[in-house]
Amino acid sequence: MKRTIAIVAGGDSSEHDVSMRSAEGILSFMDKEKYDCYVVEIKQGNWNAYDTDGTTYPVSRADFSFDTPDGRREFDFAYITIHGTPGENGILQGYFDLIGLPYSTSDVLVEALTFNKFALNNFLRAYPDLHISDSVLVRQGEDMPDEDRVIARLGLPCFVKPNAGGSSFGVTKVKEKEALHAAIEKAMMESSEVMIERMMSGTEITCGCYRRPNGEIVTFPITEVVTTQEFFDYDAKYNGKVSEITPARIAPETAERVADTTRSIYRRLGCYGIIRIDYILTGEKGAEQINMLEINTTPGMTATSFIPQQVRAAGLDIKDVLSEIIEGKF
């Protein structure tokens, strides 16, 4: 019998619509001979399953089932593609754990940790082989930080970003002291915590990976990110103001070190499913320092997103990758 798969999308963050596009991508990639798939949109208190013919069915929050004219349907697996809360911060994972429904991402602890950039960075600093930019944290309700002390520590330009949220929204590259407080207020609109981070200048790359059912951690070819914008913001990401070069134009030995670093982080955190790690390469070409920038545990999955690009470049079929993630939980 076919398994029934919920492609869970939407969420309550600014990246709701991006998540819905990722759900459309995943639906198109799924092996229809193995799986019956429904997109389930979660938005505040409304949970709805969409059949392929466009019919909508309210989903019970008690057990994640729904009623159809042919009877009650229950899901066998949840493929989570929510960018932001509640699917990328552990909340939805905790709910699925409570009702006993297997899902595609890492567990509650890993999701909560990777969603909180400042906490993640400080956790990973315990590993001396990893290089991570210095940062400070500002919480809502606290006094604004002293600009001179922040700049003395982090320098200018620096980045101000929501500490918990999609990195595409609320991010500012601060070039002068007078702009710091306004940038913090902008980021506060996305998150109650804001991280101010030292800027790293170099080559921006991103590397995806996943774990096969046999335990092997597979990394995909690396993508180089080149944008005409100040940085890789929402406009660059979704409005075509970026060049995404896969495989990246980096030395083979650097590519191998990045792959090793990605597998090491995946293993140390105990991740599951597809993740994508962003880096900045600094220093002499071929002997660059690999600086970890961010970990994305529910990366975009439209046809043109990084992960599908990298899967194609690896000579793999995205349909098979998704099937391995699903079957790895049974």
mmCIF file of C-alpha atoms in Angstrom, residues 57-297:
data_model
loop_
_atom_site.group_PDB
_atom_site.id
_atom_site.type_symbol
_atom_site.label_atom_id
_atom_site.label_comp_id
_atom_site.label_asym_id
_atom_site.label_seq_id
_atom_site.Cartn_x
_atom_site.Cartn_y
_atom_site.Cartn_z
ATOM 1 C CA TYR A 57 -10.098 19.424 4.111
ATOM 2 C CA PRO A 58 -9.719 20.808 7.650
ATOM 3 C CA VAL A 59 -7.040 18.898 9.560
ATOM 4 C CA SER A 60 -7.667 17.893 13.166
ATOM 5 C CA ARG A 61 -5.111 19.297 15.589
ATOM 6 C CA ALA A 62 -5.853 16.371 17.920
ATOM 7 C CA ASP A 63 -4.322 13.677 15.707
ATOM 8 C CA PHE A 64 -3.448 15.359 12.360
ATOM 9 C CA SER A 65 -6.122 13.414 10.471
ATOM 10 C CA PHE A 66 -8.895 14.701 8.199
ATOM 11 C CA ASP A 67 -12.275 13.562 6.901
ATOM 12 C CA THR A 68 -13.036 13.032 3.203
ATOM 13 C CA PRO A 69 -16.190 11.782 1.438
ATOM 14 C CA ASP A 70 -14.442 8.391 1.272
ATOM 15 C CA GLY A 71 -13.716 8.281 4.988
ATOM 16 C CA ARG A 72 -11.104 9.421 7.489
ATOM 17 C CA ARG A 73 -7.504 9.805 6.288
ATOM 18 C CA GLU A 74 -4.451 9.520 8.499
ATOM 19 C CA PHE A 75 -0.898 10.425 7.563
ATOM 20 C CA ASP A 76 2.058 8.061 7.745
ATOM 21 C CA PHE A 77 4.745 10.742 7.520
ATOM 22 C CA ALA A 78 5.146 14.533 7.628
ATOM 23 C CA TYR A 79 7.563 16.219 5.258
ATOM 24 C CA ILE A 80 8.119 19.603 6.926
ATOM 25 C CA THR A 81 8.979 22.529 4.664
ATOM 26 C CA ILE A 82 7.998 25.464 6.894
ATOM 27 C CA HIS A 83 10.646 28.205 6.850
ATOM 28 C CA GLY A 84 10.403 29.754 10.316
ATOM 29 C CA THR A 85 7.980 29.094 13.146
ATOM 30 C CA PRO A 86 6.532 26.585 13.966
ATOM 31 C CA GLY A 87 8.296 24.146 11.621
ATOM 32 C CA GLU A 88 11.931 25.214 11.902
ATOM 33 C CA ASN A 89 12.195 25.847 15.641
ATOM 34 C CA GLY A 90 11.105 22.517 17.141
ATOM 35 C CA ILE A 91 7.493 23.370 17.975
ATOM 36 C CA LEU A 92 5.923 21.260 15.230
ATOM 37 C CA GLN A 93 8.452 18.469 15.795
ATOM 38 C CA GLY A 94 7.357 18.276 19.447
ATOM 39 C CA TYR A 95 3.725 17.996 18.369
ATOM 40 C CA PHE A 96 4.518 15.189 15.929
ATOM 41 C CA ASP A 97 6.522 13.391 18.625
ATOM 42 C CA LEU A 98 3.506 13.555 20.932
ATOM 43 C CA ILE A 99 1.143 12.002 18.388
ATOM 44 C CA GLY A 100 3.741 9.506 17.109
ATOM 45 C CA LEU A 101 4.034 10.754 13.524
ATOM 46 C CA PRO A 102 7.502 10.439 11.915
ATOM 47 C CA TYR A 103 8.835 13.531 10.147
ATOM 48 C CA SER A 104 11.576 14.661 7.787
ATOM 49 C CA THR A 105 13.667 16.998 9.913
ATOM 50 C CA SER A 106 15.952 16.803 12.930
ATOM 51 C CA ASP A 107 14.447 16.472 16.401
ATOM 52 C CA VAL A 108 13.134 19.141 18.769
ATOM 53 C CA LEU A 109 16.475 20.025 20.356
ATOM 54 C CA VAL A 110 18.387 20.285 17.087
ATOM 55 C CA GLU A 111 15.660 22.372 15.443
ATOM 56 C CA ALA A 112 15.419 24.754 18.403
ATOM 57 C CA LEU A 113 19.196 25.114 18.588
ATOM 58 C CA THR A 114 19.797 25.706 14.875
ATOM 59 C CA PHE A 115 16.921 28.219 14.745
ATOM 60 C CA ASN A 116 18.598 30.336 17.421
ATOM 61 C CA LYS A 117 21.665 31.668 15.627
ATOM 62 C CA PHE A 118 23.409 33.043 18.723
ATOM 63 C CA ALA A 119 22.900 29.848 20.754
ATOM 64 C CA LEU A 120 24.034 27.690 17.829
ATOM 65 C CA ASN A 121 27.190 29.710 17.274
ATOM 66 C CA ASN A 122 28.151 29.498 20.935
ATOM 67 C CA PHE A 123 27.445 25.752 21.013
ATOM 68 C CA LEU A 124 29.653 25.121 17.978
ATOM 69 C CA ARG A 125 32.490 27.239 19.392
ATOM 70 C CA ALA A 126 33.163 24.262 21.668
ATOM 71 C CA TYR A 127 34.762 22.642 18.597
ATOM 72 C CA PRO A 128 38.108 24.370 17.996
ATOM 73 C CA ASP A 129 38.263 23.278 14.342
ATOM 74 C CA LEU A 130 35.203 25.395 13.469
ATOM 75 C CA HIS A 131 35.483 29.101 12.665
ATOM 76 C CA ILE A 132 32.515 31.316 13.545
ATOM 77 C CA SER A 133 32.180 35.097 13.484
ATOM 78 C CA ASP A 134 31.978 37.035 16.753
ATOM 79 C CA SER A 135 28.555 38.422 17.706
ATOM 80 C CA VAL A 136 26.501 40.039 20.469
ATOM 81 C CA LEU A 137 22.850 39.515 21.401
ATOM 82 C CA VAL A 138 20.177 42.145 22.060
ATOM 83 C CA ARG A 139 16.811 41.195 23.598
ATOM 84 C CA GLN A 140 13.537 43.052 23.255
ATOM 85 C CA GLY A 141 12.800 45.154 26.336
ATOM 86 C CA GLU A 142 16.470 45.710 27.125
ATOM 87 C CA ASP A 143 18.277 49.033 26.706
ATOM 88 C CA MET A 144 19.821 49.640 23.318
ATOM 89 C CA PRO A 145 23.505 48.644 23.292
ATOM 90 C CA ASP A 146 26.194 51.304 23.337
ATOM 91 C CA GLU A 147 27.151 51.857 19.692
ATOM 92 C CA ASP A 148 30.798 52.620 20.452
ATOM 93 C CA ARG A 149 31.275 49.417 22.458
ATOM 94 C CA VAL A 150 29.593 47.292 19.779
ATOM 95 C CA ILE A 151 31.706 48.830 17.008
ATOM 96 C CA ALA A 152 34.911 48.504 19.051
ATOM 97 C CA ARG A 153 34.206 44.775 19.340
ATOM 98 C CA LEU A 154 32.686 43.923 15.932
ATOM 99 C CA GLY A 155 33.849 46.710 13.629
ATOM 100 C CA LEU A 156 32.068 48.295 10.672
ATOM 101 C CA PRO A 157 30.387 47.238 8.504
ATOM 102 C CA CYS A 158 28.571 44.692 10.661
ATOM 103 C CA PHE A 159 25.360 42.732 10.188
ATOM 104 C CA VAL A 160 22.219 43.073 12.272
ATOM 105 C CA LYS A 161 19.786 40.183 11.881
ATOM 106 C CA PRO A 162 16.849 38.525 13.665
ATOM 107 C CA ASN A 163 18.287 35.896 15.989
ATOM 108 C CA ALA A 164 15.374 33.519 15.451
ATOM 109 C CA GLY A 165 13.749 33.719 12.047
ATOM 110 C CA GLY A 166 14.304 33.475 8.337
ATOM 111 C CA SER A 167 17.539 35.225 7.402
ATOM 112 C CA SER A 168 15.963 36.881 4.354
ATOM 113 C CA PHE A 169 13.888 39.339 6.365
ATOM 114 C CA GLY A 170 14.925 42.043 8.793
ATOM 115 C CA VAL A 171 18.649 41.881 7.969
ATOM 116 C CA THR A 172 20.701 45.080 7.634
ATOM 117 C CA LYS A 173 24.312 45.680 6.711
ATOM 118 C CA VAL A 174 25.254 48.552 9.019
ATOM 119 C CA LYS A 175 27.981 50.822 7.668
ATOM 120 C CA GLU A 176 27.878 53.685 10.152
ATOM 121 C CA LYS A 177 27.311 54.001 13.880
ATOM 122 C CA GLU A 178 24.209 56.139 13.526
ATOM 123 C CA ALA A 179 22.351 53.375 11.640
ATOM 124 C CA LEU A 180 22.823 50.690 14.299
ATOM 125 C CA HIS A 181 19.764 51.348 16.471
ATOM 126 C CA ALA A 182 17.393 51.628 13.479
ATOM 127 C CA ALA A 183 18.723 48.302 12.173
ATOM 128 C CA ILE A 184 18.074 46.674 15.561
ATOM 129 C CA GLU A 185 14.502 47.989 15.580
ATOM 130 C CA LYS A 186 13.960 46.628 12.060
ATOM 131 C CA ALA A 187 15.208 43.173 13.073
ATOM 132 C CA MET A 188 13.003 43.279 16.199
ATOM 133 C CA MET A 189 9.978 43.238 13.888
ATOM 134 C CA GLU A 190 10.932 39.647 12.960
ATOM 135 C CA SER A 191 12.277 38.343 16.269
ATOM 136 C CA SER A 192 12.334 39.304 19.944
ATOM 137 C CA GLU A 193 16.089 38.734 19.894
ATOM 138 C CA VAL A 194 18.587 40.378 17.549
ATOM 139 C CA MET A 195 22.145 39.311 16.759
ATOM 140 C CA ILE A 196 24.807 41.824 15.762
ATOM 141 C CA GLU A 197 27.576 40.005 13.920
ATOM 142 C CA ARG A 198 31.077 40.813 12.725
ATOM 143 C CA MET A 199 31.156 40.947 8.921
ATOM 144 C CA MET A 200 33.228 38.358 7.066
ATOM 145 C CA SER A 201 34.390 39.290 3.564
ATOM 146 C CA GLY A 202 35.110 36.519 1.099
ATOM 147 C CA THR A 203 33.478 33.961 -1.151
ATOM 148 C CA GLU A 204 29.987 32.916 -0.055
ATOM 149 C CA ILE A 205 29.153 29.251 -0.622
ATOM 150 C CA THR A 206 26.515 26.801 0.526
ATOM 151 C CA CYS A 207 26.612 23.017 0.873
ATOM 152 C CA GLY A 208 23.662 20.666 1.313
ATOM 153 C CA CYS A 209 23.659 17.169 2.776
ATOM 154 C CA TYR A 210 21.416 14.416 4.108
ATOM 155 C CA ARG A 211 21.647 11.049 5.845
ATOM 156 C CA ARG A 212 20.807 7.850 3.954
ATOM 157 C CA PRO A 213 18.914 4.998 5.682
ATOM 158 C CA ASN A 214 22.231 3.106 6.067
ATOM 159 C CA GLY A 215 23.659 6.006 8.086
ATOM 160 C CA GLU A 216 25.888 7.435 5.342
ATOM 161 C CA ILE A 217 25.978 11.253 5.317
ATOM 162 C CA VAL A 218 25.975 12.443 1.703
ATOM 163 C CA THR A 219 27.102 15.947 0.742
ATOM 164 C CA PHE A 220 26.052 17.585 -2.515
ATOM 165 C CA PRO A 221 28.204 19.690 -4.861
ATOM 166 C CA ILE A 222 28.825 23.146 -3.414
ATOM 167 C CA THR A 223 27.114 26.265 -4.761
ATOM 168 C CA GLU A 224 28.880 29.616 -5.012
ATOM 169 C CA VAL A 225 26.623 32.614 -4.364
ATOM 170 C CA VAL A 226 27.410 35.841 -6.227
ATOM 171 C CA THR A 227 25.053 38.805 -5.919
ATOM 172 C CA THR A 228 25.063 42.405 -7.092
ATOM 173 C CA GLN A 229 23.257 43.362 -3.876
ATOM 174 C CA GLU A 230 24.994 44.429 -0.665
ATOM 175 C CA PHE A 231 24.428 40.891 0.581
ATOM 176 C CA PHE A 232 22.289 37.826 -0.131
ATOM 177 C CA ASP A 233 18.954 39.314 0.995
ATOM 178 C CA TYR A 234 15.346 38.513 0.061
ATOM 179 C CA ASP A 235 15.525 40.639 -3.087
ATOM 180 C CA ALA A 236 18.650 38.849 -4.278
ATOM 181 C CA LYS A 237 17.320 35.419 -3.337
ATOM 182 C CA TYR A 238 13.876 35.593 -4.902
ATOM 183 C CA ASN A 239 14.050 38.345 -7.536
ATOM 184 C CA GLY A 240 16.904 37.018 -9.630
ATOM 185 C CA LYS A 241 19.640 39.381 -8.432
ATOM 186 C CA VAL A 242 22.102 36.580 -7.827
ATOM 187 C CA SER A 243 24.259 34.093 -9.692
ATOM 188 C CA GLU A 244 24.245 30.581 -8.234
ATOM 189 C CA ILE A 245 27.192 28.610 -9.586
ATOM 190 C CA THR A 246 27.138 24.838 -9.007
ATOM 191 C CA PRO A 247 29.705 23.428 -8.580
ATOM 192 C CA ALA A 248 31.441 26.407 -6.982
ATOM 193 C CA ARG A 249 34.588 27.859 -8.553
ATOM 194 C CA ILE A 250 36.839 26.799 -5.691
ATOM 195 C CA ALA A 251 39.870 24.545 -5.466
ATOM 196 C CA PRO A 252 39.099 20.807 -5.241
ATOM 197 C CA GLU A 253 40.935 20.552 -1.925
ATOM 198 C CA THR A 254 38.819 23.406 -0.532
ATOM 199 C CA ALA A 255 35.640 21.729 -1.754
ATOM 200 C CA GLU A 256 36.628 18.517 -0.002
ATOM 201 C CA ARG A 257 37.368 20.361 3.250
ATOM 202 C CA VAL A 258 33.962 22.097 3.054
ATOM 203 C CA ALA A 259 32.270 18.726 2.490
ATOM 204 C CA ASP A 260 34.149 17.224 5.446
ATOM 205 C CA THR A 261 33.151 20.189 7.641
ATOM 206 C CA THR A 262 29.502 19.867 6.586
ATOM 207 C CA ARG A 263 29.392 16.152 7.382
ATOM 208 C CA SER A 264 31.133 16.798 10.711
ATOM 209 C CA ILE A 265 28.610 19.464 11.777
ATOM 210 C CA TYR A 266 25.706 17.261 10.662
ATOM 211 C CA ARG A 267 27.073 14.361 12.724
ATOM 212 C CA ARG A 268 27.940 16.448 15.801
ATOM 213 C CA LEU A 269 24.466 17.975 15.953
ATOM 214 C CA GLY A 270 22.710 14.688 15.208
ATOM 215 C CA CYS A 271 20.738 16.075 12.259
ATOM 216 C CA TYR A 272 18.226 14.287 10.073
ATOM 217 C CA GLY A 273 16.845 15.028 6.631
ATOM 218 C CA ILE A 274 18.255 17.607 4.230
ATOM 219 C CA ILE A 275 20.114 20.550 5.724
ATOM 220 C CA ARG A 276 22.129 23.299 4.065
ATOM 221 C CA ILE A 277 25.100 25.043 5.654
ATOM 222 C CA ASP A 278 26.253 28.470 4.452
ATOM 223 C CA TYR A 279 29.902 29.486 4.691
ATOM 224 C CA ILE A 280 32.237 32.376 3.908
ATOM 225 C CA LEU A 281 35.674 31.452 2.571
ATOM 226 C CA THR A 282 38.408 33.896 3.535
ATOM 227 C CA GLY A 283 42.116 33.982 2.794
ATOM 228 C CA GLU A 284 44.338 32.632 0.032
ATOM 229 C CA LYS A 285 42.618 30.552 -2.646
ATOM 230 C CA GLY A 286 43.189 26.854 -2.097
ATOM 231 C CA ALA A 287 44.043 27.384 1.559
ATOM 232 C CA GLU A 288 40.999 29.391 2.647
ATOM 233 C CA GLN A 289 39.652 29.507 6.151
ATOM 234 C CA ILE A 290 36.142 28.008 6.216
ATOM 235 C CA ASN A 291 33.843 30.216 8.293
ATOM 236 C CA MET A 292 30.412 28.830 9.171
ATOM 237 C CA LEU A 293 27.678 31.379 8.608
ATOM 238 C CA GLU A 294 24.338 29.651 9.167
ATOM 239 C CA ILE A 295 22.566 26.281 9.193
ATOM 240 C CA ASN A 296 19.222 25.894 7.410
ATOM 241 C CA THR A 297 17.322 22.757 8.440
#
